[in-house]
Structure formats: structure tokens, C-alpha cells
PDB file of C-alpha atoms in Angstrom:
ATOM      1  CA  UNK A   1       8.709   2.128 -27.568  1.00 64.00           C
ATOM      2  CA  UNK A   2       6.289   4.862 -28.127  1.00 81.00           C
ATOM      3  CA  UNK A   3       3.027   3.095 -28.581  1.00 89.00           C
ATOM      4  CA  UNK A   4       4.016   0.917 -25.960  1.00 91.00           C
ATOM      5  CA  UNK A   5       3.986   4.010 -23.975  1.00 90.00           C
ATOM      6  CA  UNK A   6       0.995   5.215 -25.094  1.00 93.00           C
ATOM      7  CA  UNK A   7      -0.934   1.854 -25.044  1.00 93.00           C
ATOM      8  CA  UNK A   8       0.932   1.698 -20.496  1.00 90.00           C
ATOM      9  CA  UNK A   9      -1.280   5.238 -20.950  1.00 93.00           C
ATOM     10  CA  UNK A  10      -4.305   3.781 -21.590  1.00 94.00           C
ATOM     11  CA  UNK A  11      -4.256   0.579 -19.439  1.00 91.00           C
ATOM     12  CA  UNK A  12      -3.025   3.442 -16.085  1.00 88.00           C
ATOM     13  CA  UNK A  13      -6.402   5.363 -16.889  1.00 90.00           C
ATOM     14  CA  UNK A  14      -8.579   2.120 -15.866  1.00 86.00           C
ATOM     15  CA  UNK A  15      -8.494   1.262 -11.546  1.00 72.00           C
ATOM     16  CA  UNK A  16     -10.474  -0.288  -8.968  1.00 60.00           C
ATOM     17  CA  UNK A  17     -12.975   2.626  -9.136  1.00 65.00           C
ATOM     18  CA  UNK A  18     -13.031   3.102 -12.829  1.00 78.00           C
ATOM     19  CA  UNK A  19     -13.069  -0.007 -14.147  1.00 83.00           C
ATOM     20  CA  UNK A  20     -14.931   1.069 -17.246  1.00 91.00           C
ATOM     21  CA  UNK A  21     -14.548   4.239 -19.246  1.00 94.00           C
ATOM     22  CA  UNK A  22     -15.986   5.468 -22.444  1.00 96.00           C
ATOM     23  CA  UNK A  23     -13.419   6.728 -24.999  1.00 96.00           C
ATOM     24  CA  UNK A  24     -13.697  10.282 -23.821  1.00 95.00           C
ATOM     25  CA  UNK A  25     -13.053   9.081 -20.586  1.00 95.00           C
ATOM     26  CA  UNK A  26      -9.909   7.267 -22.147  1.00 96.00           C
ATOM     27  CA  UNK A  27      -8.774  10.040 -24.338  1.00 95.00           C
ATOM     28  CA  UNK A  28      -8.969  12.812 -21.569  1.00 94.00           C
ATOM     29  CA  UNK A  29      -7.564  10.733 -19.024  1.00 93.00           C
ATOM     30  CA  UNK A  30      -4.364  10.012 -21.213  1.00 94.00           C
ATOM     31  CA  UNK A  31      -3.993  13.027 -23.470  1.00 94.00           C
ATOM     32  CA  UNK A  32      -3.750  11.691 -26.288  1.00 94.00           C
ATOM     33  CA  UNK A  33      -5.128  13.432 -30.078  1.00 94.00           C
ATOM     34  CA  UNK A  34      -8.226  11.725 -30.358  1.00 94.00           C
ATOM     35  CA  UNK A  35      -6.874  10.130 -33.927  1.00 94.00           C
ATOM     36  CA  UNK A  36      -4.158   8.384 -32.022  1.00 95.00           C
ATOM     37  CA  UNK A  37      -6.439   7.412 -28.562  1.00 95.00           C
ATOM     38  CA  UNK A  38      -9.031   5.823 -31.574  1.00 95.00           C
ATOM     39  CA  UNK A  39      -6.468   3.854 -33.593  1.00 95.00           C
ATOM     40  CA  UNK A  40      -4.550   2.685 -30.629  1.00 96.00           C
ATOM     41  CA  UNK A  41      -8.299   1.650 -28.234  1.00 96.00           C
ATOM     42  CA  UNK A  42      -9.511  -0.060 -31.931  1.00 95.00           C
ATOM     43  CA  UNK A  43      -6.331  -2.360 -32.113  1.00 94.00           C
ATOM     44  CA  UNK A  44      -6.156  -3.155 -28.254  1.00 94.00           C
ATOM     45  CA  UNK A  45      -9.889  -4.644 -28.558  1.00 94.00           C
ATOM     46  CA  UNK A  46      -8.726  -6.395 -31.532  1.00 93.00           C
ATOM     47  CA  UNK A  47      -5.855  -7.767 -29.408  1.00 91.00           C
ATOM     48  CA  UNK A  48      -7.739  -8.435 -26.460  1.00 89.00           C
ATOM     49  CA  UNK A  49      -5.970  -6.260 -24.568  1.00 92.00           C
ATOM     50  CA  UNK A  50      -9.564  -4.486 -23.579  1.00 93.00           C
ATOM     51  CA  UNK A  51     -13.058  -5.305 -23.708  1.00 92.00           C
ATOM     52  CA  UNK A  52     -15.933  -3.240 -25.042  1.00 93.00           C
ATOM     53  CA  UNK A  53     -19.225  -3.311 -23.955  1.00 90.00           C
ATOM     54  CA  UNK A  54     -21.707  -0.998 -25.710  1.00 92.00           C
ATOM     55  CA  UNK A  55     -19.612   2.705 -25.289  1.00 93.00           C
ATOM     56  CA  UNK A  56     -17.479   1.066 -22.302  1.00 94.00           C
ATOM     57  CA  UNK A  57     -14.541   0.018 -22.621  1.00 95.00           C
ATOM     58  CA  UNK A  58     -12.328  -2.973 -19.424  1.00 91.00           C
ATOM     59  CA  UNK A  59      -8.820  -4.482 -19.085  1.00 88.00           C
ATOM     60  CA  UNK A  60     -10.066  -7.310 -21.271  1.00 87.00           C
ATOM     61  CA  UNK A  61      -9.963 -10.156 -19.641  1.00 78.00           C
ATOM     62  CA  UNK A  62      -7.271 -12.109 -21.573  1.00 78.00           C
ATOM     63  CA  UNK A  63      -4.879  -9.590 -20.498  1.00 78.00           C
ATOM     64  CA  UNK A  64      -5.311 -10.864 -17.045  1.00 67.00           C
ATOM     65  CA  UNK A  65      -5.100 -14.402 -18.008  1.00 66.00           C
ATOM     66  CA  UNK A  66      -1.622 -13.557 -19.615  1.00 73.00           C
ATOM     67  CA  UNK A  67      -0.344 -12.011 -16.406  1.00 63.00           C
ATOM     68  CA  UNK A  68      -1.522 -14.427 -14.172  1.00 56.00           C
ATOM     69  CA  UNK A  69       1.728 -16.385 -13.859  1.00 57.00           C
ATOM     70  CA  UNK A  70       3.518 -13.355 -13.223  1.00 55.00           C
ATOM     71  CA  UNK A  71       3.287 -13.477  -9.538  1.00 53.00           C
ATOM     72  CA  UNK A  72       3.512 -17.502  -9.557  1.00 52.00           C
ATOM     73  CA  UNK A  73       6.180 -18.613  -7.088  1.00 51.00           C
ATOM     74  CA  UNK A  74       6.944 -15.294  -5.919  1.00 58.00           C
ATOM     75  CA  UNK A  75       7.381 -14.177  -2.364  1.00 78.00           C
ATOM     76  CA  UNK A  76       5.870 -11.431  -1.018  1.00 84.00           C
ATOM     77  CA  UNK A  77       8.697 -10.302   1.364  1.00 83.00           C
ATOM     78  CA  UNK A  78      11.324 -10.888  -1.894  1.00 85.00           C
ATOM     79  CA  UNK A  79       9.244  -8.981  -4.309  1.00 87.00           C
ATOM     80  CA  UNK A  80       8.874  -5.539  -1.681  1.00 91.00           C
ATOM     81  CA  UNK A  81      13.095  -5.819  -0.123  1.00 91.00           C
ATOM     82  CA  UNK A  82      14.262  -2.754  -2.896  1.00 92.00           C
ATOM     83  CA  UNK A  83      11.236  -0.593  -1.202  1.00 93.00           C
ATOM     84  CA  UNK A  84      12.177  -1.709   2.365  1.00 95.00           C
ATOM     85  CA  UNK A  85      16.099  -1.325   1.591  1.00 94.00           C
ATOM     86  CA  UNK A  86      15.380   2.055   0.141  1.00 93.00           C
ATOM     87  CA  UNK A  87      13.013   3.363   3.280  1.00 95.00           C
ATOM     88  CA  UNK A  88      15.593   2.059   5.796  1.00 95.00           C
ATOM     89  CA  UNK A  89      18.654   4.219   3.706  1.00 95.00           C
ATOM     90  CA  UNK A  90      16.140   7.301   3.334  1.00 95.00           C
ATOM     91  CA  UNK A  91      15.141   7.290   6.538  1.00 95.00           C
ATOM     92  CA  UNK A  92      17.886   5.751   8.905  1.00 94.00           C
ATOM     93  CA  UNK A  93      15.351   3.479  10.838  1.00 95.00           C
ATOM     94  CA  UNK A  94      14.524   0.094  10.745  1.00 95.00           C
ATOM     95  CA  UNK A  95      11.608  -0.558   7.772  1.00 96.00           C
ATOM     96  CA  UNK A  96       9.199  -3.109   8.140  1.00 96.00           C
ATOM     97  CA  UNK A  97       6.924  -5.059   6.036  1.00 96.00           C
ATOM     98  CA  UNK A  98       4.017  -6.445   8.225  1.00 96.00           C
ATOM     99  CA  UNK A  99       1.069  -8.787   7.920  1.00 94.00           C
ATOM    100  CA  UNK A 100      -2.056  -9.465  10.164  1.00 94.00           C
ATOM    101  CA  UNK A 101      -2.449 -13.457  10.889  1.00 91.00           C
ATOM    102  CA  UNK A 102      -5.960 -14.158  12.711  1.00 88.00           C
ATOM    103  CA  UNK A 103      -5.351 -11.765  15.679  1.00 87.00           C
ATOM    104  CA  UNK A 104      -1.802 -10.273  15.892  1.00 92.00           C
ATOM    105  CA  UNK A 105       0.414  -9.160  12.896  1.00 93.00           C
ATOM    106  CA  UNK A 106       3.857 -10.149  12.167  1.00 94.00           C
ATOM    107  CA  UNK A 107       6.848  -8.782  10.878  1.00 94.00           C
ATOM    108  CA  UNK A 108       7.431 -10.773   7.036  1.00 93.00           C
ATOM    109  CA  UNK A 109      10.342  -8.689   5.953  1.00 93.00           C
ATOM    110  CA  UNK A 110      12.891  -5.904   7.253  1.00 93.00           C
ATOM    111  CA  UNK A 111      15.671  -3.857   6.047  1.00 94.00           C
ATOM    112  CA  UNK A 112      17.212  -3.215   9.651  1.00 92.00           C
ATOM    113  CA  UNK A 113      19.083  -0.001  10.577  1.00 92.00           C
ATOM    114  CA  UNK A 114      22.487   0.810  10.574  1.00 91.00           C
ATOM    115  CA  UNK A 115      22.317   2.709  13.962  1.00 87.00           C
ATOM    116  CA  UNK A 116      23.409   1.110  17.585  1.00 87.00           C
ATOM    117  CA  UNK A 117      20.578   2.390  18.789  1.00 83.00           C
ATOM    118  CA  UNK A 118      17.688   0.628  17.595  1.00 82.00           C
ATOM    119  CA  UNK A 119      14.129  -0.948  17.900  1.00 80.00           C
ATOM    120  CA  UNK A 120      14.279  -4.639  18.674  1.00 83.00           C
ATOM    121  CA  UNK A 121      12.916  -6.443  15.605  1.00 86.00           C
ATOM    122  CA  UNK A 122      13.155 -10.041  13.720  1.00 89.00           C
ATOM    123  CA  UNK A 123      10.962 -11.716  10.991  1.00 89.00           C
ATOM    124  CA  UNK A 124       8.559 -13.207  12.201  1.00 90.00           C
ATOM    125  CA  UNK A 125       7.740 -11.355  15.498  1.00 90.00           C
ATOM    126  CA  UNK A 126       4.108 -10.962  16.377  1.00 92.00           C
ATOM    127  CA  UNK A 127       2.589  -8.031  18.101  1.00 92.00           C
ATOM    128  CA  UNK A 128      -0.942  -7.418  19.168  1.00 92.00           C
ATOM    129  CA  UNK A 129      -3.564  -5.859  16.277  1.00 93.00           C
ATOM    130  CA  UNK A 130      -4.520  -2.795  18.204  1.00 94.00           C
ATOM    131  CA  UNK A 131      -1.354  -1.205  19.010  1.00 95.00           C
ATOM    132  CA  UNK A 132       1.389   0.338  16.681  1.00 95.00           C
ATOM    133  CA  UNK A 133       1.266   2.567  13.675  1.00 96.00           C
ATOM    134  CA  UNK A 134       1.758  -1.309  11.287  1.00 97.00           C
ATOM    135  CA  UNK A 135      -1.176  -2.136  13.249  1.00 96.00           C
ATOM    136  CA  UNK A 136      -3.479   0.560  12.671  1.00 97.00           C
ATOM    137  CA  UNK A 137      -3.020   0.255   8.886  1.00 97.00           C
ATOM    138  CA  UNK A 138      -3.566  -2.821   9.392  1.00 97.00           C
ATOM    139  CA  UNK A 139      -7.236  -2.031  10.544  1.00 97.00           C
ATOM    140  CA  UNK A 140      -7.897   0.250   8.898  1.00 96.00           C
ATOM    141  CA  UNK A 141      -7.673  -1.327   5.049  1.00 96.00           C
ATOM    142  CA  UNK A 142      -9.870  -4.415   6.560  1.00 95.00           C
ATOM    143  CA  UNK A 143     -13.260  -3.571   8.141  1.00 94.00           C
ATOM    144  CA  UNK A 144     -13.909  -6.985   9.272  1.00 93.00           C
ATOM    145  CA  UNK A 145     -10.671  -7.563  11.544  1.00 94.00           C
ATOM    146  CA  UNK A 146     -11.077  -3.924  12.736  1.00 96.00           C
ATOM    147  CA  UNK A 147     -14.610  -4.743  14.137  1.00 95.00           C
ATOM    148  CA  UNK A 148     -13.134  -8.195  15.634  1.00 93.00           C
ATOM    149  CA  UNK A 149     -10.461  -6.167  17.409  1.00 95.00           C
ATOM    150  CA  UNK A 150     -12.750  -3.199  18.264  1.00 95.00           C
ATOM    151  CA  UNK A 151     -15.386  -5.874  20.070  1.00 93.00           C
ATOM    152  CA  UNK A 152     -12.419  -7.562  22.245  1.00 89.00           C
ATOM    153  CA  UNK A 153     -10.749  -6.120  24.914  1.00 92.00           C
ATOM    154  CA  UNK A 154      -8.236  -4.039  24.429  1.00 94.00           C
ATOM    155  CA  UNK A 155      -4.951  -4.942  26.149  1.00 94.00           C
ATOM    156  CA  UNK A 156      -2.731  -1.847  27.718  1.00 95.00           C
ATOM    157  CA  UNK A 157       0.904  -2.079  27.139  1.00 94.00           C
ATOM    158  CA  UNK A 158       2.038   1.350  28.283  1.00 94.00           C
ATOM    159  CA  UNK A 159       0.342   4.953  29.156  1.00 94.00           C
ATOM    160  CA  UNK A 160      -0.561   5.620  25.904  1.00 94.00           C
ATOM    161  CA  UNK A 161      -1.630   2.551  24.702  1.00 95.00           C
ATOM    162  CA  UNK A 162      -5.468   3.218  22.866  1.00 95.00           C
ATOM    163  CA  UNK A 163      -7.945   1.079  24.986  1.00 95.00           C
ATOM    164  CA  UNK A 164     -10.847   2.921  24.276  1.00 96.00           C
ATOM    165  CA  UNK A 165     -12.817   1.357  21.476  1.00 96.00           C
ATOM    166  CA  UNK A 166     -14.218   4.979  20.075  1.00 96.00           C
ATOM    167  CA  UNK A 167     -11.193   6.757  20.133  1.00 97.00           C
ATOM    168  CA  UNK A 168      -9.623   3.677  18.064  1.00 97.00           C
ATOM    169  CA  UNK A 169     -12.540   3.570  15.881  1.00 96.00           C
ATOM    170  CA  UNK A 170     -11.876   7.098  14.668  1.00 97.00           C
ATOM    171  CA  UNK A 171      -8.223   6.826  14.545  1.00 97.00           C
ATOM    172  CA  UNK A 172      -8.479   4.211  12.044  1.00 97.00           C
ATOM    173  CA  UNK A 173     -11.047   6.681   9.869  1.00 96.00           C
ATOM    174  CA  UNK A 174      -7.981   9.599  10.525  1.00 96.00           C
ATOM    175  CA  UNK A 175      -5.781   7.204   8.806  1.00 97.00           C
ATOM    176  CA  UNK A 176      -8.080   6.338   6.167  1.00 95.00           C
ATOM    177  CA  UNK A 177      -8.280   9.155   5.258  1.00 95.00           C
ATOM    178  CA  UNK A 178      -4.565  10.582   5.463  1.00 95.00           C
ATOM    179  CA  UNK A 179      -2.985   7.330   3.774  1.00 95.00           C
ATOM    180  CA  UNK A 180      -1.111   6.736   6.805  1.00 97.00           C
ATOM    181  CA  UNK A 181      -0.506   6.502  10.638  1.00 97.00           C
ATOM    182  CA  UNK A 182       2.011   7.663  13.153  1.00 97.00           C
ATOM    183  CA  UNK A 183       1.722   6.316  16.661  1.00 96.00           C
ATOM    184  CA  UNK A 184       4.393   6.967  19.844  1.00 96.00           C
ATOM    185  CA  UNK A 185       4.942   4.456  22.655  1.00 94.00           C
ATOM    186  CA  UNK A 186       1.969   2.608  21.909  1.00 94.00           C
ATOM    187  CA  UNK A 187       3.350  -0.757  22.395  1.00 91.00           C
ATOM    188  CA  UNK A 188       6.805  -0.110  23.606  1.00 91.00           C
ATOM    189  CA  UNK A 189       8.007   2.954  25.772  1.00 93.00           C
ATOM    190  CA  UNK A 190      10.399   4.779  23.678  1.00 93.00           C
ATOM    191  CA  UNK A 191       9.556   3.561  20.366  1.00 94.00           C
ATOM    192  CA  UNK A 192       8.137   5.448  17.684  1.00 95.00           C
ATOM    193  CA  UNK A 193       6.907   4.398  14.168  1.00 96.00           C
ATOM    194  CA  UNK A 194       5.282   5.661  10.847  1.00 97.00           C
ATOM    195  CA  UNK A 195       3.360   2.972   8.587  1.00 97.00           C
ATOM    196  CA  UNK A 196       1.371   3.105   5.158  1.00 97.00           C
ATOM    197  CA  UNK A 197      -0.768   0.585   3.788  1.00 97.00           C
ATOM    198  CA  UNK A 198       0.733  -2.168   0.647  1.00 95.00           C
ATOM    199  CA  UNK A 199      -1.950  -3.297  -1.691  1.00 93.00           C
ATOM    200  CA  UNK A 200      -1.312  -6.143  -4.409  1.00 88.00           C
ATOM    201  CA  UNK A 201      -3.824  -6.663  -7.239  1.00 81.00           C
ATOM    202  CA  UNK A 202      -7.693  -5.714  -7.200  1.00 74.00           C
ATOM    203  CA  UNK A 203      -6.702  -3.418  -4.188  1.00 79.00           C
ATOM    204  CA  UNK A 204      -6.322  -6.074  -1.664  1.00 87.00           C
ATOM    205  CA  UNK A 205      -4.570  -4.988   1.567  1.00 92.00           C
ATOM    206  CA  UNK A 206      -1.341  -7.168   1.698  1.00 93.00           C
ATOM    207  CA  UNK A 207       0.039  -5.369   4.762  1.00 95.00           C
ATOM    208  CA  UNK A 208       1.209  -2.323   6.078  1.00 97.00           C
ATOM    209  CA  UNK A 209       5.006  -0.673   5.202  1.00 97.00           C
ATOM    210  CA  UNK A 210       6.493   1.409   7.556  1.00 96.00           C
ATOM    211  CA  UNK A 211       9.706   2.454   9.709  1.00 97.00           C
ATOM    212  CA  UNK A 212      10.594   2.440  13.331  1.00 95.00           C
ATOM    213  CA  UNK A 213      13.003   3.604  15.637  1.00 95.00           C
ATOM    214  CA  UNK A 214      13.634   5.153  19.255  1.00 95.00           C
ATOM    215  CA  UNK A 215      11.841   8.031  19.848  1.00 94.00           C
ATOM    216  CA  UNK A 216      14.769  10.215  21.101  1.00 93.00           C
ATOM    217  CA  UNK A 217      15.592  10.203  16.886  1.00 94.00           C
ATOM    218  CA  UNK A 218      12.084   9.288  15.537  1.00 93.00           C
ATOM    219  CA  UNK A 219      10.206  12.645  17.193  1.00 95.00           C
ATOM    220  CA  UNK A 220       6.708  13.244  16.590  1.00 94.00           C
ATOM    221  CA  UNK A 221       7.890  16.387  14.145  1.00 96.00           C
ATOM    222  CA  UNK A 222      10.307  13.834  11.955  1.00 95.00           C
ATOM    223  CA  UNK A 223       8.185  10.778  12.147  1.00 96.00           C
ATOM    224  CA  UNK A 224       5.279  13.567  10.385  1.00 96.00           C
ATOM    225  CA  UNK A 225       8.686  14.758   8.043  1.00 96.00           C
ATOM    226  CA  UNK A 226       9.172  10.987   7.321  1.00 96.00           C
ATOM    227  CA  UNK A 227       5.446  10.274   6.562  1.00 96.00           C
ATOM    228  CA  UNK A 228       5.399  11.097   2.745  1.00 96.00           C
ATOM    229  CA  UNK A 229       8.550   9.002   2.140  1.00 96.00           C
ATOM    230  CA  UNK A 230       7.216   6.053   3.985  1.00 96.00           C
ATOM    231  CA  UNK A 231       3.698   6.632   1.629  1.00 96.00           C
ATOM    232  CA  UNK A 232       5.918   6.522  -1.501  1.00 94.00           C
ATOM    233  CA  UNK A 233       7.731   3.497  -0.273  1.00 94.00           C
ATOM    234  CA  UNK A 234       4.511   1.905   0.307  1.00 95.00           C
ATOM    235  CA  UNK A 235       3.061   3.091  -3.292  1.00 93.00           C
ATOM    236  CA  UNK A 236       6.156   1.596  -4.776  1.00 92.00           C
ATOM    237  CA  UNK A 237       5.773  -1.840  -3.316  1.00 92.00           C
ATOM    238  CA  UNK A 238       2.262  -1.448  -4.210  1.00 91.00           C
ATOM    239  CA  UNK A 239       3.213  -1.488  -8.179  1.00 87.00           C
ATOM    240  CA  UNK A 240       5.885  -4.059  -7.342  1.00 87.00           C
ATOM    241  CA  UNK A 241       3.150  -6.185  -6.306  1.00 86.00           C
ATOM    242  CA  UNK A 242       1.101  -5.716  -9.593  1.00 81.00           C
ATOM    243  CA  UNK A 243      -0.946  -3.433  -7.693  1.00 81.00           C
ATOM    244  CA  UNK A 244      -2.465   0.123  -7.809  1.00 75.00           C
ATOM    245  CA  UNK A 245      -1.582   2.984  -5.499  1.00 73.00           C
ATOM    246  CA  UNK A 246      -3.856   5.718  -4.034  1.00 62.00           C
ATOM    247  CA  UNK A 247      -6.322   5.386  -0.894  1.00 53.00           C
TER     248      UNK A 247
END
């Protein structure tokens, strides 16, 4: 169990924006004495579990043809429930698993609330791309749909609904760069809601995690209290996924 440990250490120091690494790179990203990092890296290329390339080292590519049939058959909204169930008893609201479909996005999976008060929701309800914390996360992991919604109109569904294409624009770069989005009667008066972005593997945006609730118990000061939890929930559908966490 040990140098299984140590070999999860070595695979976690690779990503999406380090895909290669020389052995220092290796060794100080996992700790290890250099003796250990050396034998260990030597028998993993021997085993195919990386690659080497001059001084680089990759996730060799056999290892990705052995977990290819891991995610086989599975469904999305199945695989991310524990992170959903968990959000919804952190939290108290309704969580939400959504996904954008050519224009709108739709709600794919829920863990609804316990309270009497609460958000109307169902699987498979769509709501407009522009409006909504989901949505914004949305749009803001996928550069091509965010320019398709940023040329149309955009529709006004209450007083604070964003219809100005610049002030969306860099509300979508704010939650870029924060990991997350919080948005208040956006789409419904009275309904507030806190989402974070769910990627599966090679970084792809699956869709956007998040909670929401009436605003008379989701205020803008707990929604920003909530925001970390609904982050990790995200991150930990992320892995669930076979994915990789972090903006």
C-alpha cells in the first residue's frame, strides 16, 4: 500500500498544464528521496505506466488505454449524486447538477431540500444561458457558447437580470477567475444561488454544481459563506468524474 501511494504521488504531480516534467520536476513535486522518486519513475516506464521522452517524462499512454472503460456505461448524474447529496445536507438548499444543451442549460441531477420553503426545481428543466449563477459557469468554462450568447439578445427576466453584453462579459472573467459565481434574482425574484464549475477528464467542462434556495435564507453574506463548500463539492465530483480540480 505504500508504493501504491507513492507511485498515486507521482501520477497527481502530472495535469492539464504540466503534462510533462523532468525528474526534478517529479521528485520536488512529490517529496520523495530522490533514491526512491528514481527507482519508483524507472519501473513505471518499464510498466508503461509513463512515457519518457528525452529528460521528460507523460502519463504513458497505455495507462489511459487501461482506464478507458472505466467510465463506459456510466451516467453522469449517477456518478456526481454523493457530491450533490452531500452539498444539499451541508448547505440546506436544493443542489444542482446542470448542463448547457445548444442554447439553454438543464438541470441533469438534484439532491432537493428538506425545507418547505424552496426553489421550484425538476430534472430536466431548462433555463436560459445568460441568467443564473449555473449559467454563468456555464459560460464561463466555454468561450465559444459565451460569445454565441454574448452576440444574441439578451432576454430580461426581472430587475436585475444582466442584459448588457459588457457587464456580462466581465462577470464571466470575475468568475474565472474566483472559481465560482453567486448571482441574486437573476432569473427568478426571490431566488438566490451559488454554482462552481465540474470538469471530467482532459479538463473538459461537464457542467456547473451549485445550490439554490429563497433568498430570505440564501442572503448575499451566506450564499459568499456557502461558496467554498459548493467549490469543494464541485472539486469532488470533478475526481469522481476521472477528472482534475483547480481553475
Amino acid at each position: 500500500m505504500l508504493v501504491l501511494g507513492k507511485i498515486r504521488q507521482i501520477l497527481e504531480a502530472f495535469g492539464p498544464e504540466r503534462p510533462e516534467l523532468t525528474f526534478a520536476e517529479i521528485r520536488r513535486a512529490t517529496d520523495l528521496p530522490a533514491s526512491t522518486c528514481q527507482r519508483l519513475v524507472s519501473n513505471m516506464v518499464a510498466e508503461q505506466f509513463l512515457d519518457r521522452h528525452g529528460d521528460r517524462y507523460r502519463i504513458g499512454l497505455r495507462l489511459g488505454y487501461w482506464a478507458a472503460p472505466a467510465g463506459a456505461g456510466l451516467d453522469v448524474s449517477e456518478i456526481v449524486h454523493p457530491s450533490l447529496v452531500l452539498l444539499r445536507d451541508t448547505t440546506g438548499e436544493t443542489a444542482c447538477l446542470y448542463r448547457r444543451e445548444g442554447d439553454v442549460r438543464v438541470c441533469v441531477a438534484m439532491a432537493e431540500t428538506y425545507q418547505a420553503i424552496r426553489r421550484e426545481m425538476y430534472v430536466g428543466k431548462l433555463m436560459p444561458l445568460h441568467a443564473g449563477s449555473a449559467s454563468r459557469v456555464l459560460l464561463a468554462w466555454d468561450a465559444a457558447a459565451a460569445e454565441e450568447v454574448l452576440d444574441g439578445p439578451l432576454e430580461s427576466f426581472t430587475t436585475t437580470t444582466v442584459t448588457d453584453p459588457s457587464v456580462l462579459r466581465a462577470l464571466l472573467n470575475q468568475t474565472r477567475q474566483q472559481g465560482y459565481a453567486i448571482t441574486s434574482e437573476e432569473r427568478d425574484a426571490g431566488a438566490a444561488s451559488v454554482s462552481a464549475p465540474v470538469f471530467g477528464p482532459g479538463r473538459a467542462l461537464v457542467g456547473a454544481l451549485g445550490i439554490s434556495g429563497p433568498t430570505q435564507r440564501l442572503t448575499s453574506q451566506r450564499a459568499a459563506e456557502w461558496a467554498p463548500v459548493v467549490v469543494r463539492a464541485a472539486e469532488q465530483a470533478t475526481r469522481l468524474l476521472g477528472g482534475r480540480p483547480g481553475v
